[in-house]
PDB file of C-alpha atoms in Angstrom:
ATOM      1  CA  MET X   1       0.000   0.000   0.000  1.00  0.00           C
ATOM      2  CA  ASN X   2       1.448   3.383  -1.009  1.00  0.00           C
ATOM      3  CA  ALA X   3       2.050   6.362   1.282  1.00  0.00           C
ATOM      4  CA  GLU X   4      -1.109   8.139   0.144  1.00  0.00           C
ATOM      5  CA  ALA X   5      -3.189   5.071   0.934  1.00  0.00           C
ATOM      6  CA  ASN X   6      -1.635   4.810   4.393  1.00  0.00           C
ATOM      7  CA  LEU X   7      -2.424   8.468   5.111  1.00  0.00           C
ATOM      8  CA  LEU X   8      -5.966   7.936   3.897  1.00  0.00           C
ATOM      9  CA  ARG X   9      -6.323   4.890   6.138  1.00  0.00           C
ATOM     10  CA  ASP X  10      -5.227   6.991   9.125  1.00  0.00           C
ATOM     11  CA  SER X  11      -7.762   9.684   8.227  1.00  0.00           C
ATOM     12  CA  VAL X  12     -10.569   7.146   7.903  1.00  0.00           C
ATOM     13  CA  ASN X  13      -9.581   5.602  11.224  1.00  0.00           C
ATOM     14  CA  ALA X  14      -9.772   9.007  12.905  1.00  0.00           C
ATOM     15  CA  LEU X  15     -13.143   9.767  11.304  1.00  0.00           C
ATOM     16  CA  LEU X  16     -14.673   6.449  12.348  1.00  0.00           C
ATOM     17  CA  THR X  17     -13.233   6.641  15.854  1.00  0.00           C
ATOM     18  CA  GLN X  18     -14.817  10.074  16.251  1.00  0.00           C
ATOM     19  CA  SER X  19     -18.102   8.818  14.751  1.00  0.00           C
ATOM     20  CA  ALA X  20     -18.356   5.696  16.924  1.00  0.00           C
ATOM     21  CA  GLY X  21     -21.918   5.222  18.101  1.00  0.00           C
ATOM     22  CA  SER X  22     -23.310   7.717  15.585  1.00  0.00           C
ATOM     23  CA  SER X  23     -26.526   7.076  13.701  1.00  0.00           C
ATOM     24  CA  GLU X  24     -26.357   5.924  10.092  1.00  0.00           C
ATOM     25  CA  ALA X  25     -27.492   9.379   8.967  1.00  0.00           C
ATOM     26  CA  ASP X  26     -24.735  11.108  10.960  1.00  0.00           C
ATOM     27  CA  LEU X  27     -22.121   8.642   9.708  1.00  0.00           C
ATOM     28  CA  LEU X  28     -23.215   9.274   6.124  1.00  0.00           C
ATOM     29  CA  THR X  29     -22.928  13.016   6.696  1.00  0.00           C
ATOM     30  CA  ALA X  30     -19.405  12.568   8.094  1.00  0.00           C
ATOM     31  CA  PHE X  31     -18.501  10.380   5.091  1.00  0.00           C
ATOM     32  CA  ARG X  32     -19.612  13.097   2.679  1.00  0.00           C
ATOM     33  CA  ASP X  33     -18.172  15.999   4.692  1.00  0.00           C
ATOM     34  CA  ALA X  34     -14.783  14.281   4.533  1.00  0.00           C
ATOM     35  CA  GLY X  35     -15.110  14.074   0.749  1.00  0.00           C
ATOM     36  CA  LEU X  36     -14.886  10.297   0.744  1.00  0.00           C
ATOM     37  CA  ASP X  37     -17.850   9.973  -1.607  1.00  0.00           C
ATOM     38  CA  MET X  38     -15.751  11.784  -4.245  1.00  0.00           C
ATOM     39  CA  ALA X  39     -12.729   9.517  -3.842  1.00  0.00           C
ATOM     40  CA  LEU X  40     -13.081   7.720  -7.181  1.00  0.00           C
ATOM     41  CA  VAL X  41     -14.766  10.552  -9.101  1.00  0.00           C
ATOM     42  CA  ALA X  42     -12.481  11.943 -11.806  1.00  0.00           C
ATOM     43  CA  GLU X  43     -10.746  15.236 -11.057  1.00  0.00           C
ATOM     44  CA  ALA X  44     -12.385  16.697 -14.175  1.00  0.00           C
ATOM     45  CA  ASP X  45     -15.748  16.085 -12.492  1.00  0.00           C
ATOM     46  CA  GLY X  46     -14.683  17.697  -9.225  1.00  0.00           C
ATOM     47  CA  GLY X  47     -13.531  14.510  -7.516  1.00  0.00           C
ATOM     48  CA  HIS X  48     -10.229  13.312  -6.094  1.00  0.00           C
ATOM     49  CA  GLY X  49      -9.395  10.786  -8.821  1.00  0.00           C
ATOM     50  CA  LEU X  50      -7.888   8.273  -6.397  1.00  0.00           C
ATOM     51  CA  SER X  51      -6.517   4.932  -7.487  1.00  0.00           C
ATOM     52  CA  LEU X  52      -8.294   1.725  -6.562  1.00  0.00           C
ATOM     53  CA  THR X  53      -5.534   0.934  -4.054  1.00  0.00           C
ATOM     54  CA  GLU X  54      -6.097   4.280  -2.352  1.00  0.00           C
ATOM     55  CA  ALA X  55      -9.868   3.792  -2.309  1.00  0.00           C
ATOM     56  CA  SER X  56      -9.352   0.323  -0.846  1.00  0.00           C
ATOM     57  CA  ALA X  57      -7.832   1.987   2.233  1.00  0.00           C
ATOM     58  CA  ILE X  58     -11.252   3.525   2.915  1.00  0.00           C
ATOM     59  CA  ALA X  59     -12.993   0.157   2.587  1.00  0.00           C
ATOM     60  CA  PHE X  60     -10.321  -1.502   4.762  1.00  0.00           C
ATOM     61  CA  GLY X  61     -10.822   1.123   7.464  1.00  0.00           C
ATOM     62  CA  TRP X  62     -14.576   0.595   7.302  1.00  0.00           C
ATOM     63  CA  GLY X  63     -13.974  -3.090   7.902  1.00  0.00           C
ATOM     64  CA  THR X  64     -11.664  -2.571  10.872  1.00  0.00           C
ATOM     65  CA  HIS X  65     -14.344  -0.487  12.591  1.00  0.00           C
ATOM     66  CA  GLY X  66     -17.275  -2.714  11.649  1.00  0.00           C
ATOM     67  CA  ALA X  67     -18.971   0.487  10.517  1.00  0.00           C
ATOM     68  CA  GLY X  68     -22.411   0.607   8.949  1.00  0.00           C
ATOM     69  CA  LEU X  69     -23.393   1.864   5.482  1.00  0.00           C
ATOM     70  CA  PRO X  70     -22.707   0.093   2.154  1.00  0.00           C
ATOM     71  CA  VAL X  71     -19.290   1.718   1.761  1.00  0.00           C
ATOM     72  CA  VAL X  72     -18.349  -0.130  -1.447  1.00  0.00           C
ATOM     73  CA  GLU X  73     -21.400   1.197  -3.261  1.00  0.00           C
ATOM     74  CA  LEU X  74     -20.979   4.659  -1.729  1.00  0.00           C
ATOM     75  CA  LEU X  75     -17.456   4.774  -3.170  1.00  0.00           C
ATOM     76  CA  LEU X  76     -18.311   3.492  -6.639  1.00  0.00           C
ATOM     77  CA  ALA X  77     -21.748   4.970  -7.367  1.00  0.00           C
ATOM     78  CA  PRO X  78     -20.752   8.669  -7.534  1.00  0.00           C
ATOM     79  CA  ALA X  79     -18.043   7.963 -10.115  1.00  0.00           C
ATOM     80  CA  LEU X  80     -20.516   6.039 -12.261  1.00  0.00           C
ATOM     81  CA  ALA X  81     -23.173   8.734 -11.954  1.00  0.00           C
ATOM     82  CA  HIS X  82     -20.744  11.495 -12.930  1.00  0.00           C
ATOM     83  CA  ALA X  83     -19.442   9.422 -15.840  1.00  0.00           C
ATOM     84  CA  ALA X  84     -23.030   9.144 -17.098  1.00  0.00           C
ATOM     85  CA  GLY X  85     -23.578  12.891 -16.795  1.00  0.00           C
ATOM     86  CA  ARG X  86     -25.825  12.524 -13.741  1.00  0.00           C
ATOM     87  CA  GLY X  87     -23.812  14.305 -11.108  1.00  0.00           C
ATOM     88  CA  ASP X  88     -27.101  15.627  -9.732  1.00  0.00           C
ATOM     89  CA  ILE X  89     -27.874  12.226  -8.188  1.00  0.00           C
ATOM     90  CA  ALA X  90     -24.290  11.123  -7.455  1.00  0.00           C
ATOM     91  CA  ALA X  91     -24.607  11.542  -3.689  1.00  0.00           C
ATOM     92  CA  THR X  92     -27.788   9.497  -3.389  1.00  0.00           C
ATOM     93  CA  CYS X  93     -27.068   6.490  -5.595  1.00  0.00           C
ATOM     94  CA  THR X  94     -26.423   2.879  -4.746  1.00  0.00           C
ATOM     95  CA  ILE X  95     -25.502  -0.006  -7.054  1.00  0.00           C
ATOM     96  CA  ALA X  96     -27.453  -3.195  -7.652  1.00  0.00           C
ATOM     97  CA  GLN X  97     -25.807  -6.590  -8.013  1.00  0.00           C
ATOM     98  CA  GLU X  98     -27.011 -10.034  -8.946  1.00  0.00           C
ATOM     99  CA  ARG X  99     -27.946 -12.008  -5.845  1.00  0.00           C
ATOM    100  CA  GLY X 100     -29.061 -15.396  -7.069  1.00  0.00           C
ATOM    101  CA  ALA X 101     -31.659 -14.789  -9.771  1.00  0.00           C
ATOM    102  CA  LYS X 102     -32.514 -11.314  -8.461  1.00  0.00           C
ATOM    103  CA  ALA X 103     -31.028  -7.846  -8.769  1.00  0.00           C
ATOM    104  CA  GLU X 104     -30.789  -6.187  -5.356  1.00  0.00           C
ATOM    105  CA  ALA X 105     -29.061  -3.107  -3.999  1.00  0.00           C
ATOM    106  CA  PRO X 106     -27.890  -2.220  -0.480  1.00  0.00           C
ATOM    107  CA  VAL X 107     -29.604   0.998   0.549  1.00  0.00           C
ATOM    108  CA  PHE X 108     -29.153   3.849   2.994  1.00  0.00           C
ATOM    109  CA  GLU X 109     -31.229   6.709   4.346  1.00  0.00           C
ATOM    110  CA  GLY X 110     -32.103   9.219   1.636  1.00  0.00           C
ATOM    111  CA  TRP X 111     -31.110   7.105  -1.362  1.00  0.00           C
ATOM    112  CA  THR X 112     -32.886   7.948  -4.619  1.00  0.00           C
ATOM    113  CA  HIS X 113     -31.579   5.684  -7.396  1.00  0.00           C
ATOM    114  CA  ALA X 114     -30.091   2.236  -7.912  1.00  0.00           C
ATOM    115  CA  LEU X 115     -27.540   1.897 -10.708  1.00  0.00           C
ATOM    116  CA  THR X 116     -27.221  -1.273 -12.771  1.00  0.00           C
ATOM    117  CA  ALA X 117     -25.006  -2.395 -15.623  1.00  0.00           C
ATOM    118  CA  GLN X 118     -27.310  -2.944 -18.607  1.00  0.00           C
ATOM    119  CA  GLY X 119     -25.085  -4.140 -21.421  1.00  0.00           C
ATOM    120  CA  VAL X 120     -23.232  -1.043 -22.634  1.00  0.00           C
ATOM    121  CA  GLN X 121     -25.474   1.361 -20.719  1.00  0.00           C
ATOM    122  CA  LEU X 122     -25.900   2.358 -17.100  1.00  0.00           C
ATOM    123  CA  GLY X 123     -29.418   1.736 -15.824  1.00  0.00           C
ATOM    124  CA  LEU X 124     -30.981   4.170 -13.341  1.00  0.00           C
ATOM    125  CA  THR X 125     -33.889   2.834 -11.298  1.00  0.00           C
ATOM    126  CA  PRO X 126     -35.682   5.322  -8.998  1.00  0.00           C
ATOM    127  CA  ALA X 127     -36.177   4.212  -5.391  1.00  0.00           C
ATOM    128  CA  GLU X 128     -39.954   4.323  -5.782  1.00  0.00           C
ATOM    129  CA  ARG X 129     -39.740   1.584  -8.423  1.00  0.00           C
ATOM    130  CA  THR X 130     -38.011  -0.854  -6.055  1.00  0.00           C
ATOM    131  CA  ARG X 131     -39.292  -3.028  -3.232  1.00  0.00           C
ATOM    132  CA  PRO X 132     -37.888  -3.812   0.227  1.00  0.00           C
ATOM    133  CA  ALA X 133     -35.799  -6.987   0.194  1.00  0.00           C
ATOM    134  CA  GLY X 134     -35.078  -7.381   3.899  1.00  0.00           C
ATOM    135  CA  THR X 135     -31.752  -7.162   5.689  1.00  0.00           C
ATOM    136  CA  ASP X 136     -28.681  -9.344   5.542  1.00  0.00           C
ATOM    137  CA  VAL X 137     -26.844 -10.987   8.446  1.00  0.00           C
ATOM    138  CA  ALA X 138     -24.910  -7.768   9.116  1.00  0.00           C
ATOM    139  CA  GLY X 139     -28.118  -5.742   9.350  1.00  0.00           C
ATOM    140  CA  GLN X 140     -27.726  -4.022   5.979  1.00  0.00           C
ATOM    141  CA  ALA X 141     -31.050  -3.179   4.312  1.00  0.00           C
ATOM    142  CA  TRP X 142     -31.577  -4.176   0.673  1.00  0.00           C
ATOM    143  CA  ALA X 143     -33.997  -3.186  -2.078  1.00  0.00           C
ATOM    144  CA  GLY X 144     -35.083  -5.429  -4.941  1.00  0.00           C
ATOM    145  CA  LEU X 145     -35.308  -4.324  -8.564  1.00  0.00           C
ATOM    146  CA  ASP X 146     -37.942  -5.730 -10.901  1.00  0.00           C
ATOM    147  CA  GLY X 147     -36.504  -4.996 -14.325  1.00  0.00           C
ATOM    148  CA  GLY X 148     -34.042  -2.481 -15.723  1.00  0.00           C
ATOM    149  CA  GLY X 149     -34.017   1.265 -15.315  1.00  0.00           C
ATOM    150  CA  GLU X 150     -33.616   4.223 -17.635  1.00  0.00           C
ATOM    151  CA  GLY X 151     -30.495   3.706 -19.751  1.00  0.00           C
ATOM    152  CA  GLN X 152     -27.661   6.245 -19.719  1.00  0.00           C
ATOM    153  CA  ALA X 153     -24.613   6.203 -21.968  1.00  0.00           C
ATOM    154  CA  VAL X 154     -21.365   5.748 -20.063  1.00  0.00           C
ATOM    155  CA  ASP X 155     -17.769   4.892 -20.874  1.00  0.00           C
ATOM    156  CA  ALA X 156     -17.703   1.187 -21.706  1.00  0.00           C
ATOM    157  CA  ALA X 157     -14.416   0.553 -19.889  1.00  0.00           C
ATOM    158  CA  ARG X 158     -15.725   2.076 -16.662  1.00  0.00           C
ATOM    159  CA  LEU X 159     -18.883  -0.002 -16.821  1.00  0.00           C
ATOM    160  CA  ALA X 160     -16.924  -3.162 -17.612  1.00  0.00           C
ATOM    161  CA  SER X 161     -14.697  -2.629 -14.569  1.00  0.00           C
ATOM    162  CA  LEU X 162     -17.612  -2.214 -12.144  1.00  0.00           C
ATOM    163  CA  ARG X 163     -17.794  -5.801 -10.959  1.00  0.00           C
ATOM    164  CA  ARG X 164     -14.015  -6.046 -10.655  1.00  0.00           C
ATOM    165  CA  ASP X 165     -13.710  -2.844  -8.629  1.00  0.00           C
ATOM    166  CA  ALA X 166     -16.651  -3.761  -6.401  1.00  0.00           C
ATOM    167  CA  ALA X 167     -15.207  -7.220  -5.751  1.00  0.00           C
ATOM    168  CA  LEU X 168     -11.803  -5.817  -4.792  1.00  0.00           C
ATOM    169  CA  LEU X 169     -13.229  -3.111  -2.528  1.00  0.00           C
ATOM    170  CA  THR X 170     -15.441  -5.713  -0.854  1.00  0.00           C
ATOM    171  CA  ALA X 171     -12.376  -7.900  -0.308  1.00  0.00           C
ATOM    172  CA  ALA X 172     -10.583  -4.899   1.217  1.00  0.00           C
ATOM    173  CA  GLN X 173     -13.445  -4.294   3.640  1.00  0.00           C
ATOM    174  CA  MET X 174     -13.412  -7.982   4.553  1.00  0.00           C
ATOM    175  CA  THR X 175      -9.656  -8.063   5.229  1.00  0.00           C
ATOM    176  CA  GLY X 176     -10.086  -5.050   7.495  1.00  0.00           C
ATOM    177  CA  ALA X 177     -12.749  -6.932   9.442  1.00  0.00           C
ATOM    178  CA  MET X 178     -10.504 -10.011   9.631  1.00  0.00           C
ATOM    179  CA  ARG X 179      -7.639  -7.936  11.007  1.00  0.00           C
ATOM    180  CA  ARG X 180      -9.777  -6.395  13.730  1.00  0.00           C
ATOM    181  CA  ALA X 181     -11.463  -9.658  14.686  1.00  0.00           C
ATOM    182  CA  LEU X 182      -8.068 -11.352  14.913  1.00  0.00           C
ATOM    183  CA  ALA X 183      -6.721  -8.593  17.169  1.00  0.00           C
ATOM    184  CA  LEU X 184      -9.743  -8.880  19.472  1.00  0.00           C
ATOM    185  CA  VAL X 185      -9.326 -12.618  19.904  1.00  0.00           C
ATOM    186  CA  ILE X 186      -5.548 -12.498  20.341  1.00  0.00           C
ATOM    187  CA  ASP X 187      -6.032  -9.982  23.146  1.00  0.00           C
ATOM    188  CA  HIS X 188      -8.678 -12.235  24.713  1.00  0.00           C
ATOM    189  CA  VAL X 189      -6.621 -15.445  24.659  1.00  0.00           C
ATOM    190  CA  ASN X 190      -3.587 -13.641  26.060  1.00  0.00           C
ATOM    191  CA  THR X 191      -5.531 -12.284  29.049  1.00  0.00           C
ATOM    192  CA  ARG X 192      -8.143 -14.989  29.755  1.00  0.00           C
ATOM    193  CA  LYS X 193      -6.713 -17.573  32.147  1.00  0.00           C
ATOM    194  CA  GLN X 194      -7.681 -21.191  32.648  1.00  0.00           C
ATOM    195  CA  PHE X 195      -5.894 -23.802  34.745  1.00  0.00           C
ATOM    196  CA  GLY X 196      -3.494 -21.143  35.955  1.00  0.00           C
ATOM    197  CA  LYS X 197      -2.279 -19.798  32.605  1.00  0.00           C
ATOM    198  CA  ALA X 198      -3.460 -17.739  29.649  1.00  0.00           C
ATOM    199  CA  ILE X 199      -5.508 -19.878  27.265  1.00  0.00           C
ATOM    200  CA  GLY X 200      -3.365 -18.555  24.426  1.00  0.00           C
ATOM    201  CA  ARG X 201      -0.561 -20.768  25.724  1.00  0.00           C
ATOM    202  CA  PHE X 202      -2.530 -23.927  24.964  1.00  0.00           C
ATOM    203  CA  GLN X 203      -1.467 -25.482  21.690  1.00  0.00           C
ATOM    204  CA  ALA X 204      -5.014 -26.109  20.481  1.00  0.00           C
ATOM    205  CA  VAL X 205      -5.857 -22.415  20.866  1.00  0.00           C
ATOM    206  CA  GLN X 206      -2.611 -21.418  19.174  1.00  0.00           C
ATOM    207  CA  HIS X 207      -3.556 -23.568  16.187  1.00  0.00           C
ATOM    208  CA  LEU X 208      -6.914 -21.792  15.912  1.00  0.00           C
ATOM    209  CA  ILE X 209      -5.231 -18.387  15.943  1.00  0.00           C
ATOM    210  CA  ALA X 210      -2.581 -19.532  13.463  1.00  0.00           C
ATOM    211  CA  ASP X 211      -5.232 -20.777  11.030  1.00  0.00           C
ATOM    212  CA  ALA X 212      -7.097 -17.463  11.195  1.00  0.00           C
ATOM    213  CA  ALA X 213      -3.924 -15.398  10.837  1.00  0.00           C
ATOM    214  CA  THR X 214      -2.702 -17.450   7.876  1.00  0.00           C
ATOM    215  CA  GLU X 215      -5.971 -17.100   5.984  1.00  0.00           C
ATOM    216  CA  THR X 216      -6.014 -13.361   6.672  1.00  0.00           C
ATOM    217  CA  LEU X 217      -2.485 -12.905   5.336  1.00  0.00           C
ATOM    218  CA  VAL X 218      -3.194 -14.928   2.194  1.00  0.00           C
ATOM    219  CA  ALA X 219      -6.334 -12.870   1.541  1.00  0.00           C
ATOM    220  CA  GLU X 220      -4.349  -9.659   1.984  1.00  0.00           C
ATOM    221  CA  ALA X 221      -1.609 -10.863  -0.373  1.00  0.00           C
ATOM    222  CA  ALA X 222      -4.079 -11.851  -3.098  1.00  0.00           C
ATOM    223  CA  LEU X 223      -5.848  -8.514  -2.730  1.00  0.00           C
ATOM    224  CA  LYS X 224      -2.638  -6.479  -2.837  1.00  0.00           C
ATOM    225  CA  GLY X 225      -1.508  -8.238  -6.001  1.00  0.00           C
ATOM    226  CA  ALA X 226      -4.813  -7.658  -7.780  1.00  0.00           C
ATOM    227  CA  LEU X 227      -4.987  -3.999  -6.713  1.00  0.00           C
ATOM    228  CA  THR X 228      -1.445  -3.340  -7.929  1.00  0.00           C
ATOM    229  CA  LEU X 229      -2.254  -4.853 -11.314  1.00  0.00           C
ATOM    230  CA  ALA X 230      -5.548  -2.956 -11.512  1.00  0.00           C
ATOM    231  CA  ASP X 231      -3.849   0.385 -10.851  1.00  0.00           C
ATOM    232  CA  ALA X 232      -1.288  -0.422 -13.548  1.00  0.00           C
ATOM    233  CA  GLY X 233      -3.995  -1.393 -16.038  1.00  0.00           C
ATOM    234  CA  ARG X 234      -2.719  -4.959 -16.307  1.00  0.00           C
ATOM    235  CA  VAL X 235      -5.220  -6.876 -14.185  1.00  0.00           C
ATOM    236  CA  GLN X 236      -6.860  -9.943 -15.694  1.00  0.00           C
ATOM    237  CA  PRO X 237     -10.128 -11.543 -14.542  1.00  0.00           C
ATOM    238  CA  ILE X 238      -8.280 -14.411 -12.870  1.00  0.00           C
ATOM    239  CA  ASP X 239      -6.435 -11.928 -10.628  1.00  0.00           C
ATOM    240  CA  TRP X 240      -9.453 -10.219  -9.095  1.00  0.00           C
ATOM    241  CA  LEU X 241     -11.523 -13.400  -9.076  1.00  0.00           C
ATOM    242  CA  ALA X 242      -8.785 -15.108  -7.057  1.00  0.00           C
ATOM    243  CA  ALA X 243      -8.622 -12.180  -4.623  1.00  0.00           C
ATOM    244  CA  LYS X 244     -12.371 -12.213  -3.987  1.00  0.00           C
ATOM    245  CA  ALA X 245     -12.492 -16.020  -3.829  1.00  0.00           C
ATOM    246  CA  GLN X 246      -9.737 -16.093  -1.218  1.00  0.00           C
ATOM    247  CA  ALA X 247     -11.407 -13.353   0.816  1.00  0.00           C
ATOM    248  CA  GLY X 248     -14.614 -15.397   0.814  1.00  0.00           C
ATOM    249  CA  ARG X 249     -12.830 -18.628   1.676  1.00  0.00           C
ATOM    250  CA  ALA X 250     -10.894 -16.917   4.454  1.00  0.00           C
ATOM    251  CA  ALA X 251     -14.058 -15.329   5.852  1.00  0.00           C
ATOM    252  CA  GLY X 252     -15.571 -18.685   6.727  1.00  0.00           C
ATOM    253  CA  ILE X 253     -12.391 -20.095   8.239  1.00  0.00           C
ATOM    254  CA  VAL X 254     -11.438 -16.951  10.159  1.00  0.00           C
ATOM    255  CA  ALA X 255     -14.916 -16.527  11.649  1.00  0.00           C
ATOM    256  CA  ALA X 256     -15.130 -20.186  12.669  1.00  0.00           C
ATOM    257  CA  ARG X 257     -11.660 -20.334  14.244  1.00  0.00           C
ATOM    258  CA  LEU X 258     -11.987 -17.047  16.102  1.00  0.00           C
ATOM    259  CA  HIS X 259     -15.405 -17.827  17.533  1.00  0.00           C
ATOM    260  CA  GLN X 260     -14.064 -21.194  18.674  1.00  0.00           C
ATOM    261  CA  ALA X 261     -11.094 -19.536  20.377  1.00  0.00           C
ATOM    262  CA  MET X 262     -13.245 -16.821  21.942  1.00  0.00           C
ATOM    263  CA  GLY X 263     -15.911 -19.158  23.261  1.00  0.00           C
ATOM    264  CA  ALA X 264     -19.527 -18.343  24.036  1.00  0.00           C
ATOM    265  CA  ILE X 265     -18.934 -14.684  24.870  1.00  0.00           C
ATOM    266  CA  GLY X 266     -18.065 -13.968  21.231  1.00  0.00           C
ATOM    267  CA  PHE X 267     -21.640 -14.743  20.187  1.00  0.00           C
ATOM    268  CA  THR X 268     -23.218 -12.251  22.585  1.00  0.00           C
ATOM    269  CA  GLU X 269     -24.501  -8.823  21.569  1.00  0.00           C
ATOM    270  CA  GLU X 270     -22.374  -7.289  24.315  1.00  0.00           C
ATOM    271  CA  HIS X 271     -19.112  -8.430  22.715  1.00  0.00           C
ATOM    272  CA  ASP X 272     -17.751  -6.801  19.560  1.00  0.00           C
ATOM    273  CA  LEU X 273     -16.580  -9.948  17.769  1.00  0.00           C
ATOM    274  CA  HIS X 274     -19.928 -10.608  16.102  1.00  0.00           C
ATOM    275  CA  ARG X 275     -19.831  -7.153  14.469  1.00  0.00           C
ATOM    276  CA  TYR X 276     -16.856  -8.256  12.417  1.00  0.00           C
ATOM    277  CA  THR X 277     -17.759 -11.859  11.737  1.00  0.00           C
ATOM    278  CA  LYS X 278     -21.228 -10.842  10.547  1.00  0.00           C
ATOM    279  CA  GLN X 279     -19.539  -8.398   8.202  1.00  0.00           C
ATOM    280  CA  LEU X 280     -17.405 -11.262   6.904  1.00  0.00           C
ATOM    281  CA  TRP X 281     -20.409 -13.493   6.298  1.00  0.00           C
ATOM    282  CA  SER X 282     -22.191 -10.658   4.504  1.00  0.00           C
ATOM    283  CA  GLY X 283     -19.183  -9.671   2.399  1.00  0.00           C
ATOM    284  CA  ARG X 284     -18.577 -13.280   1.410  1.00  0.00           C
ATOM    285  CA  ASP X 285     -21.811 -13.219  -0.613  1.00  0.00           C
ATOM    286  CA  ASN X 286     -21.455  -9.741  -2.128  1.00  0.00           C
ATOM    287  CA  TRP X 287     -19.990  -9.083  -5.579  1.00  0.00           C
ATOM    288  CA  GLY X 288     -19.114 -12.712  -6.159  1.00  0.00           C
ATOM    289  CA  SER X 289     -19.197 -15.497  -3.595  1.00  0.00           C
ATOM    290  CA  ASP X 290     -16.110 -17.668  -3.286  1.00  0.00           C
ATOM    291  CA  ALA X 291     -17.976 -20.505  -5.003  1.00  0.00           C
ATOM    292  CA  ALA X 292     -19.057 -18.283  -7.913  1.00  0.00           C
ATOM    293  CA  CYS X 293     -15.564 -16.833  -8.349  1.00  0.00           C
ATOM    294  CA  GLU X 294     -13.985 -20.280  -8.227  1.00  0.00           C
ATOM    295  CA  ARG X 295     -16.377 -21.508 -10.921  1.00  0.00           C
ATOM    296  CA  GLU X 296     -15.306 -18.633 -13.150  1.00  0.00           C
ATOM    297  CA  ILE X 297     -11.652 -19.389 -12.476  1.00  0.00           C
ATOM    298  CA  GLY X 298     -12.338 -22.987 -13.475  1.00  0.00           C
ATOM    299  CA  ARG X 299     -13.908 -21.842 -16.750  1.00  0.00           C
ATOM    300  CA  LEU X 300     -10.894 -19.647 -17.489  1.00  0.00           C
ATOM    301  CA  ALA X 301      -8.532 -22.543 -16.789  1.00  0.00           C
ATOM    302  CA  ARG X 302     -10.517 -24.877 -19.018  1.00  0.00           C
ATOM    303  CA  ALA X 303     -10.617 -22.310 -21.823  1.00  0.00           C
ATOM    304  CA  ALA X 304      -6.842 -21.816 -21.581  1.00  0.00           C
ATOM    305  CA  GLY X 305      -6.228 -25.524 -22.168  1.00  0.00           C
ATOM    306  CA  SER X 306      -3.185 -27.531 -21.176  1.00  0.00           C
ATOM    307  CA  GLY X 307      -0.841 -25.256 -23.082  1.00  0.00           C
ATOM    308  CA  GLY X 308      -2.243 -22.014 -21.747  1.00  0.00           C
ATOM    309  CA  LEU X 309      -2.860 -22.832 -18.098  1.00  0.00           C
ATOM    310  CA  TRP X 310       0.619 -22.076 -16.801  1.00  0.00           C
ATOM    311  CA  PRO X 311       0.908 -18.743 -18.651  1.00  0.00           C
ATOM    312  CA  LEU X 312      -2.559 -17.837 -17.352  1.00  0.00           C
ATOM    313  CA  LEU X 313      -1.415 -18.416 -13.782  1.00  0.00           C
ATOM    314  CA  ALA X 314       2.200 -17.308 -13.838  1.00  0.00           C
ATOM    315  CA  ASP X 315       2.919 -14.870 -16.665  1.00  0.00           C
ATOM    316  CA  GLU X 316       3.989 -11.407 -15.591  1.00  0.00           C
ATOM    317  CA  ARG X 317       1.584  -8.723 -16.754  1.00  0.00           C
TER     318      ARG X 317
END
C-alpha cells in the first residue's frame, strides 16, 4: 500500500473513531463531509481521482471499525453517476448486483436511485420503483429491482470494470474486518486464564489463531496483487476473481476459528466480535461469492487448455 493510501487509512480511522456510536445518517454526513464519496470521481468532475488501491484503504478502514453503510457502493456509485452525466444524483445512488436470480441493492437513508449495468449502458432505477428486500446478516437493508431502469450512456471501460472494482473493494473491507477480529481474539486469549495460565498458551488455541492469521495474510496478499495490477492497467479476470475467492474462503475459516477460540462470549450482543464476523459473512456473498468466483476461475482454466494454463497463472503482466 502506497504512502497516500496509508495516510488515507489513518484519516478514515480518525473519522470512524470520532463517529463511533453515531446514527447511520450522521455517519453518512461525516462520510460526505470528509469528501470520501468523491474519492473515485475523476478530477475533471470535481472529484479526487484516487486509485483503486487508495480507495481500498477507505474500505479496509470501514472493515476494521465494523462500521455501517454500504461503503463499497458509496465509493463506486458517484463515479458512475458522474461518468453518465448525472452528477445531480451522485450523492444518493447505490448499485445493484445479482444475488441469485434477483437484482438487489444495499440501501441507505435518503437514497434515490439504484444503478445497474445494462449491457453497454448504465441503468438508473428510482427508489420508488423498487421493493424492500429485507436485511442481511450484518443488518444491511436491501432493495429489490424488478426490471431495468432508464439507460444512460457511459464509458464502456468504466462499466466493464464495475464488478471487478466492487469485488476488490469488498475484499478490502473484509480483510479489514478479519484484522480487527483477529486482534480482538488475540487480546482475549492472552488475558483470559484457565488452569493457571493464559488460554493462548494452549497449543489447540494457538492452532486456531494460526489458522485465522494465515488465511487473513493470504487474503491480503491476493488482494494487494490484484490492486497493484488494476492500478497499472494490467489486471486480468483471474487476478481479481482469485482475490475475492480467497477473501470469501478466508471469511468462513477466520470466523469459525476465532469464535471457537473466543468461546460463548463472542456470540453475545455485548461483545464486539460478532460485528466483524457478521460483516465477513455478509461480504462473502457480495460481488461474487467464493464458489461463484472459483467456478469462473475454473472456466478460465478450461478455456486456456493444457498449453495455456501455466501462462494464465504465472505470466507477468
